[in-house]
Short mmCIF file of N, CA and C in Angstrom, two decimals:
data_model
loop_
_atom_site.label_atom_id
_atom_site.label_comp_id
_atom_site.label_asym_id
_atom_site.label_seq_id
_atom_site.Cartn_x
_atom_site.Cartn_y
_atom_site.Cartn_z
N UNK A 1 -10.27 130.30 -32.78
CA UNK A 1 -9.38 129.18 -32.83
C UNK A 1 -10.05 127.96 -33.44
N UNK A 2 -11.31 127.54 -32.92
CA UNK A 2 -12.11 126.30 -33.82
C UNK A 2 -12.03 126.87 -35.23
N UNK A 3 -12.14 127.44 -35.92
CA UNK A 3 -12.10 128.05 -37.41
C UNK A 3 -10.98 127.70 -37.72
N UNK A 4 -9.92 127.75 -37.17
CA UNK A 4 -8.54 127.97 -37.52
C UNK A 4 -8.10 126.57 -37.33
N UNK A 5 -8.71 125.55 -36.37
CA UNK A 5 -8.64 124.12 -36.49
C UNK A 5 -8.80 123.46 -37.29
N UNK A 6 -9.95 124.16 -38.15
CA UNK A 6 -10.71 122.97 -38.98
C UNK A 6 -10.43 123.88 -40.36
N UNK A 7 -10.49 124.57 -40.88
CA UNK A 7 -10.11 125.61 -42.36
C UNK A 7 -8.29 125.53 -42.20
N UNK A 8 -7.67 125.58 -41.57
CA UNK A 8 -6.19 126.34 -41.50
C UNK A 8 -6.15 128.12 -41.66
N UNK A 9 -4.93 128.61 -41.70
CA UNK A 9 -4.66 129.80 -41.61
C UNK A 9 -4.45 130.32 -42.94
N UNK A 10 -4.81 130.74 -44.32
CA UNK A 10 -4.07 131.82 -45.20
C UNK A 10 -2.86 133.09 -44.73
N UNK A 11 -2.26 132.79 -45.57
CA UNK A 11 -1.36 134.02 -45.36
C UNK A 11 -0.65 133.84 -46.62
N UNK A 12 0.02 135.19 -47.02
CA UNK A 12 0.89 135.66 -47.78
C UNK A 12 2.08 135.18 -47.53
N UNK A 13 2.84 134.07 -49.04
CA UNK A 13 4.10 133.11 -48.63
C UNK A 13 5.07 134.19 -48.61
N UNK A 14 5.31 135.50 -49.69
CA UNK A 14 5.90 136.71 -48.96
C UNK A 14 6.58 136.99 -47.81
N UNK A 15 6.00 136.71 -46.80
CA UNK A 15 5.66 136.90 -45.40
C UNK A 15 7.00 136.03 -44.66
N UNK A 16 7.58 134.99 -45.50
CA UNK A 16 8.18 134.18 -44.20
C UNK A 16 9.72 134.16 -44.89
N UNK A 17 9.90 134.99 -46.48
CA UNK A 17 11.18 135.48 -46.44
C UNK A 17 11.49 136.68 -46.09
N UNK A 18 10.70 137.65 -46.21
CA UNK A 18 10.68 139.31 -45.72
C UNK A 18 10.76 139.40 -47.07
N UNK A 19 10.12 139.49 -47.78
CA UNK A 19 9.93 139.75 -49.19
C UNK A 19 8.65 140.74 -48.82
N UNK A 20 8.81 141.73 -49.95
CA UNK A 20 7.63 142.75 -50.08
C UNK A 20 6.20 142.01 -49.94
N UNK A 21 5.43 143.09 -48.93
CA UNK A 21 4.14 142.00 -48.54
C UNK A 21 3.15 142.39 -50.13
N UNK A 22 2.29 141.41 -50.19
CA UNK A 22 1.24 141.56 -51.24
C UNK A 22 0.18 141.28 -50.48
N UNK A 23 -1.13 141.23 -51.11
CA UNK A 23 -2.04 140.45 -50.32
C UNK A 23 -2.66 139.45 -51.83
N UNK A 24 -1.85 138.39 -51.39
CA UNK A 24 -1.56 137.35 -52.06
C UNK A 24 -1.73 136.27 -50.41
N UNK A 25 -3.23 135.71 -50.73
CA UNK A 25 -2.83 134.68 -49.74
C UNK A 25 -2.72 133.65 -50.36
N UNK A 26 -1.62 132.85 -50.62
CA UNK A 26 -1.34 131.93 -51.30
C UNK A 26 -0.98 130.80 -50.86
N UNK A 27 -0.88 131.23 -49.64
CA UNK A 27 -0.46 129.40 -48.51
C UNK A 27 -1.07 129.74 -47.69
N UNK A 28 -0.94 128.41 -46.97
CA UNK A 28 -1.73 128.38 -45.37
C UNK A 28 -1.03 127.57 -44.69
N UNK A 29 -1.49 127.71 -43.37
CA UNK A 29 -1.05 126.87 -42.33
C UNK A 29 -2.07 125.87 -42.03
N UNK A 30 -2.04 124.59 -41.60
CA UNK A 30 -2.98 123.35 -41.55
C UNK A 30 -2.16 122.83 -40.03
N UNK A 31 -3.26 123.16 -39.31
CA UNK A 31 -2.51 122.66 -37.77
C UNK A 31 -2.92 121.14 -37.95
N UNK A 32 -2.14 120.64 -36.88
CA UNK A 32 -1.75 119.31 -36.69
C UNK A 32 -2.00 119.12 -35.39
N UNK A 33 -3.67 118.55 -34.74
CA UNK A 33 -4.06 118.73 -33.26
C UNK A 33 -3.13 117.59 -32.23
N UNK A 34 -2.42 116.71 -33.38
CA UNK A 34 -1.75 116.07 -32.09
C UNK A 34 -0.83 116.08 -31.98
N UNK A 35 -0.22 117.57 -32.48
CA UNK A 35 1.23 117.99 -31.61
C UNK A 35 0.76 119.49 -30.27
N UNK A 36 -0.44 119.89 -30.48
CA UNK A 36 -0.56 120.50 -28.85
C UNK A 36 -0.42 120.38 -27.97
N UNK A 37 0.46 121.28 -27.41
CA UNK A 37 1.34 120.84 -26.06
C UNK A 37 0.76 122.97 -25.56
N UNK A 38 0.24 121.94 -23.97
CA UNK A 38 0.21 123.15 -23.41
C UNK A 38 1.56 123.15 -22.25
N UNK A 39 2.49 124.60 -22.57
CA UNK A 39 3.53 124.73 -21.80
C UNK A 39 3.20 125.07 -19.96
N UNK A 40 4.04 124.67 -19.50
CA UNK A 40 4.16 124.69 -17.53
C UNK A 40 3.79 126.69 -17.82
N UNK A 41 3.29 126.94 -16.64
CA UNK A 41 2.97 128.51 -16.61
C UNK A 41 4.49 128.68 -16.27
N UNK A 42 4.62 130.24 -16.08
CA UNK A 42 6.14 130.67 -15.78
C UNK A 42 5.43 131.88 -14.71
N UNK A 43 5.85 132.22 -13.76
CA UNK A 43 5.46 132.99 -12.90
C UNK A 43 5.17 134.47 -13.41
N UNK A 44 4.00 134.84 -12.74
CA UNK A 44 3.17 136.02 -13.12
C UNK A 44 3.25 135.87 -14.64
N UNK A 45 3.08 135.00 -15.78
CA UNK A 45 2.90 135.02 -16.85
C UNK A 45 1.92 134.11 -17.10
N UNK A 46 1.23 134.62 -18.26
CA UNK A 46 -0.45 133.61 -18.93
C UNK A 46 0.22 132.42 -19.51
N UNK A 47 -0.31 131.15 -19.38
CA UNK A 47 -0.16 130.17 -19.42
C UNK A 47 -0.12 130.26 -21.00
N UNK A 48 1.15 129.32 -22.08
CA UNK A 48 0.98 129.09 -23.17
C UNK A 48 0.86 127.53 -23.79
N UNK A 49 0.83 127.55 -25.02
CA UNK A 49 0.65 126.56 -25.72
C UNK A 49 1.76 126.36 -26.95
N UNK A 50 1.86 125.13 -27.49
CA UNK A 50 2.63 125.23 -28.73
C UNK A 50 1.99 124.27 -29.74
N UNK A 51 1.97 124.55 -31.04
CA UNK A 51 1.16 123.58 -32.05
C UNK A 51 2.01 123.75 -33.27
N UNK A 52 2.18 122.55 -33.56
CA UNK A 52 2.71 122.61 -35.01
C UNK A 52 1.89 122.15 -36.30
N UNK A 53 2.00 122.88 -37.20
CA UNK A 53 1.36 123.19 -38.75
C UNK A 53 2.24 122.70 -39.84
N UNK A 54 1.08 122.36 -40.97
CA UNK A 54 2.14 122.13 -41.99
C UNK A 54 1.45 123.40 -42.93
N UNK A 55 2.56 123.46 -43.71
CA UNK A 55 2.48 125.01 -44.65
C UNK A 55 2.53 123.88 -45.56
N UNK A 56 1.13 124.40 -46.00
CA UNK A 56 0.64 124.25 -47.90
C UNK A 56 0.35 125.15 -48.44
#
């Protein structure tokens, strides 16, 4: 996750119409640390989080 803080994510833009995958990583995701929000637990379930990114 620190890697993924500070570089962003690659991925294939492919990927987010359902278009045939390539391995074309041609965008990324660039998180944005001050929208992390850690969510209330929900019973017998692992505690989550939510973060929003901008796609470049």
């Amino acid at each position: 996750m620190d890697r993924t803080f500070r570089q962003g994510y690659r991925f294939d833009g492919a990927a987010m119409t359902g278009g045939v995958r390539q391995v074309e990583l041609d965008l990324y995701l660039a998180p944005d640390p001050g929208t992390l929000a850690i969510l209330p637990a929900r019973d017998g379930e692992p505690r989550r989080a939510q973060l929003f990114c901008w796609v470049v």
